[in-house]
Coordinates of C-alpha atoms and ligand atoms in Angstrom, one line a residue:
X1 CA 0.0 0.0 0.0
X2 CA 1.5 3.3 -1.1
X3 CA 0.2 6.8 -0.3
X4 CA 1.1 9.9 -2.2
X5 CA 1.6 13.4 -0.7
X6 CA 2.2 16.8 -2.3
X7 CA 3.2 19.9 -0.3
X8 CA 2.5 22.5 -2.9
X9 CA 4.4 25.7 -2.2
X10 CA 4.8 28.9 -4.2
X11 CA 8.5 28.3 -4.4
X12 CA 8.8 24.5 -4.6
X13 CA 6.7 21.4 -4.7
X14 CA 7.6 18.5 -2.5
X15 CA 6.2 15.1 -3.6
X16 CA 6.5 12.0 -1.5
X17 CA 5.4 8.4 -1.5
X18 CA 4.9 6.7 1.9
X19 CA 4.4 3.1 2.8
X20 CA 1.8 1.7 5.2
X21 CA 3.7 3.0 8.2
X22 CA 3.9 6.3 6.3
X23 CA 7.7 6.0 6.1
X24 CA 8.8 8.0 3.1
X25 CA 10.2 5.7 0.5
X26 CA 10.6 8.2 -2.4
X27 CA 10.7 11.9 -2.6
X28 CA 11.0 14.6 -5.2
X29 CA 11.5 18.4 -4.9
X30 CA 11.0 20.6 -7.9
X31 CA 10.7 24.3 -8.3
X32 CA 7.2 25.7 -8.8
X33 CA 7.1 27.0 -12.4
X34 CA 4.1 27.3 -14.6
X35 CA 1.3 24.9 -13.7
X36 CA 1.4 22.6 -16.8
X37 CA 5.1 22.2 -16.7
X38 CA 5.1 21.6 -12.9
X39 CA 2.3 19.0 -13.2
X40 CA 4.2 17.1 -15.9
X41 CA 7.1 16.6 -13.5
X42 CA 4.7 15.6 -10.7
X43 CA 3.0 13.1 -12.9
X44 CA 6.3 11.6 -14.0
X45 CA 7.1 11.0 -10.4
X46 CA 3.8 9.5 -9.2
X47 CA 3.2 7.5 -12.3
X48 CA 5.9 5.1 -11.1
X49 CA 3.7 4.0 -8.2
X50 CA 0.3 2.5 -7.8
X51 CA -1.1 4.7 -5.1
X52 CA -4.2 4.1 -3.0
X53 CA -4.8 7.8 -2.2
X54 CA -3.2 11.1 -2.1
X55 CA -3.0 14.1 0.3
X56 CA -2.4 17.6 -1.0
X57 CA -1.5 20.6 1.2
X58 CA -1.3 23.7 -1.0
X59 CA -0.2 27.3 -0.8
X60 CA -3.2 29.5 -1.0
X61 CA -5.6 30.9 -0.7
X62 CA -7.4 27.8 -1.9
X63 CA -11.0 26.7 -2.3
X64 CA -11.7 24.1 0.3
X65 CA -15.5 24.2 0.6
X66 CA -16.8 21.2 -1.3
X67 CA -20.1 23.0 -1.8
X68 CA -18.5 25.7 -3.8
X69 CA -17.5 25.8 -7.5
X70 CA -14.0 26.9 -6.6
X71 CA -13.3 23.7 -4.5
X72 CA -9.8 22.5 -5.3
X73 CA -8.7 25.7 -7.0
X74 CA -5.9 28.0 -6.1
X75 CA -7.5 31.4 -5.7
X76 CA -6.0 34.9 -5.6
X77 CA -2.3 34.2 -5.6
X78 CA 0.4 36.6 -6.9
X79 CA 2.2 33.5 -8.3
X80 CA 2.2 33.8 -12.0
X81 CA -0.1 31.3 -13.8
X82 CA -1.7 29.8 -10.7
X83 CA -4.6 32.2 -10.0
X84 CA -7.8 30.3 -10.5
X85 CA -6.0 27.1 -11.4
X86 CA -7.8 23.9 -10.7
X87 CA -5.0 22.0 -9.0
X88 CA -7.1 19.3 -7.4
X89 CA -9.2 18.8 -10.5
X90 CA -6.1 18.2 -12.6
X91 CA -4.7 15.7 -10.2
X92 CA -8.0 13.9 -9.9
X93 CA -8.3 13.6 -13.7
X94 CA -4.8 11.9 -13.7
X95 CA -5.3 9.6 -10.7
X96 CA -8.7 8.1 -10.0
X97 CA -8.1 7.7 -6.2
X98 CA -9.4 9.3 -3.1
X99 CA -7.8 12.7 -2.4
X100 CA -7.5 14.8 0.8
X101 CA -7.2 18.5 0.0
X102 CA -6.2 21.3 2.4
X103 CA -3.8 24.2 2.9
X104 CA -0.1 23.7 3.5
X105 CA -0.3 25.1 7.0
X106 CA -3.3 22.9 7.9
X107 CA -1.3 19.8 6.7
X108 CA 1.6 21.0 8.8
X109 CA -0.6 21.5 11.9
X110 CA -2.0 18.0 11.4
X111 CA 1.4 16.4 11.0
X112 CA 2.7 18.1 14.1
X113 CA -0.4 17.1 16.1
X114 CA -0.2 13.4 15.1
X115 CA 3.6 13.0 15.0
X116 CA 5.4 16.1 16.2
X117 CA 5.3 18.8 18.8
X118 CA 1.6 18.4 19.7
X119 CA 1.6 14.6 19.8
X120 CA -1.0 13.3 22.3
X121 CA -3.0 16.6 22.1
X122 CA -6.3 17.0 20.4
X123 CA -5.8 20.6 19.3
X124 CA -3.0 22.9 18.1
X125 CA -2.2 25.9 16.0
X126 CA 0.7 25.9 13.6
X127 CA 2.0 29.3 12.6
X128 CA 4.6 29.8 9.9
X129 CA 6.6 33.0 9.7
X130 CA 8.3 33.0 6.3
X131 CA 7.7 34.7 3.0
X132 CA 4.1 35.1 4.3
X133 CA 2.4 34.4 7.6
X134 CA -0.2 31.7 7.8
X135 CA -1.7 29.4 10.3
X136 CA -3.3 26.0 10.4
X137 CA -5.8 25.0 13.1
X138 CA -6.7 21.6 14.4
X139 CA -9.5 21.3 16.9
X140 CA -10.7 18.0 18.3
X141 CA -8.3 16.2 16.0
X142 CA -10.0 17.7 13.0
X143 CA -8.7 20.5 10.7
X144 CA -10.8 23.5 11.3
X145 CA -12.6 25.2 8.4
X146 CA -15.7 27.3 8.1
X147 CA -16.6 29.3 5.0
X148 CA -13.2 28.5 3.8
X149 CA -9.9 28.2 5.6
X150 CA -9.0 30.9 8.2
X151 CA -6.4 33.5 7.2
X152 CA -4.8 34.1 10.5
X153 CA -1.7 35.8 9.1
X154 CA -3.8 38.8 8.0
X155 CA -5.3 39.8 11.4
X156 CA -5.0 43.3 12.6
X157 CA -2.7 44.0 15.5
X158 CA -1.7 47.0 17.5
X159 CA 1.3 48.9 16.1
X160 CA 4.2 49.8 18.3
X161 CA 4.2 53.6 18.9
X162 CA 7.7 53.8 17.5
X163 CA 7.0 51.9 14.3
X164 CA 6.7 54.0 11.2
X165 CA 7.0 51.2 8.7
X166 CA 4.1 51.1 6.4
X167 CA 3.8 47.3 5.9
X168 CA 4.1 45.0 2.9
X169 CA 0.6 43.4 2.6
X170 CA -0.9 44.4 -0.7
X171 CA -4.4 44.1 0.7
X172 CA -4.1 45.5 4.3
X173 CA -0.7 47.1 4.4
X174 CA 0.0 46.7 8.1
X175 CA -1.7 43.5 9.1
X176 CA 0.4 40.9 10.9
X177 CA 1.9 39.6 7.7
X178 CA 2.5 43.1 6.5
X179 CA 4.4 44.0 9.6
X180 CA 6.1 40.8 10.6
X181 CA 6.7 38.4 7.7
X182 CA 10.3 37.8 6.3
X183 CA 10.0 40.4 3.5
X184 CA 8.7 43.0 5.9
X185 CA 11.6 42.4 8.2
X186 CA 13.9 42.8 5.2
X187 CA 12.4 46.0 3.9
X188 CA 12.1 47.5 7.4
X189 CA 15.8 46.9 8.2
X190 CA 17.4 46.7 4.8
X191 CA 18.8 43.3 5.7
X192 CA 17.5 39.8 5.3
X193 CA 16.4 38.2 8.5
X194 CA 19.1 35.5 8.2
X195 CA 21.8 38.2 8.3
X196 CA 20.3 40.5 10.9
X197 CA 22.3 40.6 14.2
X198 CA 20.5 39.3 17.3
X199 CA 20.9 42.7 19.0
X200 CA 19.0 44.5 16.3
X201 CA 15.9 46.2 17.7
X202 CA 13.7 44.9 14.9
X203 CA 13.7 41.5 16.6
X204 CA 12.0 42.9 19.7
X205 CA 9.4 44.5 17.4
X206 CA 9.0 41.2 15.6
X207 CA 8.4 39.4 18.9
X208 CA 5.9 42.1 20.0
X209 CA 3.8 41.5 16.9
X210 CA 3.9 37.8 16.8
X211 CA 3.1 37.6 20.5
X212 CA 0.0 39.7 20.0
X213 CA -1.1 37.3 17.3
X214 CA -0.6 34.3 19.6
X215 CA -2.5 36.1 22.4
X216 CA -5.4 36.7 20.0
X217 CA -5.4 33.0 18.9
X218 CA -5.2 31.8 22.5
X219 CA -8.1 34.0 23.6
X220 CA -10.3 33.0 20.6
X221 CA -9.4 29.3 20.2
X222 CA -7.7 28.2 23.4
X223 CA -5.5 25.6 21.6
X224 CA -3.5 23.1 23.7
X225 CA -0.3 24.0 21.9
X226 CA 1.0 26.7 19.6
X227 CA 3.8 25.6 17.2
X228 CA 6.0 28.0 15.3
X229 CA 7.8 27.3 12.1
X230 CA 9.0 29.0 8.9
X231 CA 12.3 30.6 7.9
X232 CA 12.2 33.5 10.3
X233 CA 11.7 31.2 13.2
X234 CA 15.2 29.7 12.6
X235 CA 16.3 32.5 14.9
X236 CA 16.3 30.7 18.2
X237 CA 16.5 33.9 20.2
X238 CA 13.2 35.1 18.6
X239 CA 11.3 32.3 20.3
X240 CA 12.5 33.4 23.7
X241 CA 11.5 37.0 22.9
X242 CA 8.0 35.9 21.8
X243 CA 7.5 33.8 24.9
X244 CA 8.5 36.8 27.1
X245 CA 6.2 39.2 25.2
X246 CA 3.4 36.7 25.3
X247 CA 3.5 36.4 29.1
X248 CA 3.7 40.2 29.5
X249 CA 0.8 40.9 27.1
X250 CA -1.5 38.2 28.5
X251 CA -0.9 39.7 31.9
X252 CA -2.0 36.5 33.6
X253 CA -5.5 36.8 32.3
X254 CA -6.0 33.2 31.1
X255 CA -4.6 30.0 32.5
X256 CA -2.3 28.6 29.9
X257 CA 0.4 25.9 30.2
X258 CA 3.9 26.9 31.1
X259 CA 5.1 29.0 28.2
X260 CA 8.0 26.8 27.2
X261 CA 5.5 23.9 26.8
X262 CA 2.8 26.0 25.2
X263 CA 4.7 28.0 22.6
X264 CA 7.2 25.7 20.9
X265 CA 9.1 25.2 17.7
X266 CA 8.0 22.8 15.1
X267 CA 9.4 19.3 15.7
X268 CA 9.1 17.7 12.3
X269 CA 10.8 20.8 10.8
X270 CA 10.5 20.7 7.0
X271 CA 8.6 17.4 7.2
X272 CA 5.5 18.6 9.0
X273 CA 3.6 19.4 5.9
X274 CA 4.5 16.3 3.9
X275 CA 3.8 14.0 6.9
X276 CA 0.5 15.7 7.4
X277 CA -0.4 15.1 3.8
X278 CA 0.5 11.4 4.1
X279 CA -1.6 11.1 7.2
X280 CA -4.6 12.8 5.5
X281 CA -4.1 10.6 2.4
X282 CA -4.3 7.4 4.6
X283 CA -7.4 8.7 6.3
X284 CA -9.0 9.5 2.9
X285 CA -9.1 5.8 1.9
Ligands
ADP1 P1 8.5 30.1 2.4 O1 7.7 30.9 3.4 O2 8.6 30.8 1.1 O3 8.1 28.7 2.4 P2 10.7 30.2 4.3 O4 9.8 29.7 5.4 O5 12.1 29.7 4.2 O6 10.0 30.1 2.9 O7 10.7 31.8 4.6 C1 11.5 32.6 3.8 C2 11.7 34.0 4.6 O8 12.4 33.7 5.8 C3 12.6 35.0 3.8 O9 12.0 36.2 4.0 C4 13.9 34.9 4.6 O10 14.6 36.1 4.6 C5 13.5 34.5 6.0 N1 14.5 33.6 6.6 C6 15.0 32.5 6.1 N2 16.0 31.9 6.9 C7 16.1 32.8 8.0 C8 16.8 32.8 9.2 N3 17.7 31.9 9.5 N4 16.6 33.8 10.0 C9 15.7 34.8 9.8 N5 15.0 34.8 8.6 C10 15.1 33.9 7.8
ZN2 ZN1 -2.9 41.3 5.0

């Protein structure tokens, strides 16, 4: 029994085949170019296997409401060629097997809950701080969705008094993503996050904004764990700053687990998404 998984990102596509234990037995990473070209390479990889199902976690926004015409589509993305592309429909017409379809961050949240940092819990939030900011939510061991998937990277947060930076979000300018994603950090400081010294004041601002978001998520959803991932979170010191800010901002209002247990780094690292997709594939059978 083989299961297929695709973590579809705006930069790269990760494809994997897992066995019954969901151990990855083959894997392919390709750049995300135009849809047709990218799909040809994906097909060439999966055609080698007889799969019983496939799980896809995609960059978004995507249509995930099965009652809507845009189910399975990639929606308003700035990525050239992918807006209104029927990714799931194309995959389904190539492979007549059951599919699971969700966002990349939902898949990662699910992977982390079943096999990573939130193992043994029934709920968690996974937040990625990278090129964009996005979150996946698992409640009662089920990926949460309503009208569509939540867009928790675009929430409004309170600006620091000293912050004059306008923000990078093309829709909202200074939403969380606009103020605290990797590109915003870079434009704000003139230096990529990976090269920015630990003592730079932008890190404290970064922590201030992310902690506000975590406080809002905690107050609205009360997850058992918050897991942080994405390129910017490679800065170990940032996690400590976020935890400190979180405690300060919460001001003891709500009873949450000890902060080092509650706000943690991803455990499966770059594998959370693909493992989540494999788990969802297996459950789709
Ligand atoms: P994506 O979000 O496109 O999947 P990443 O999660 O790697 O990719 O995020 C890329 C962003 O993270 C870029 O803005 C980059 O500058 C920033 N970044 C990558 N590595 C680091 C690091 N070690 N420290 C701080 N920022 C980083
Ligand atoms: Zn926004």
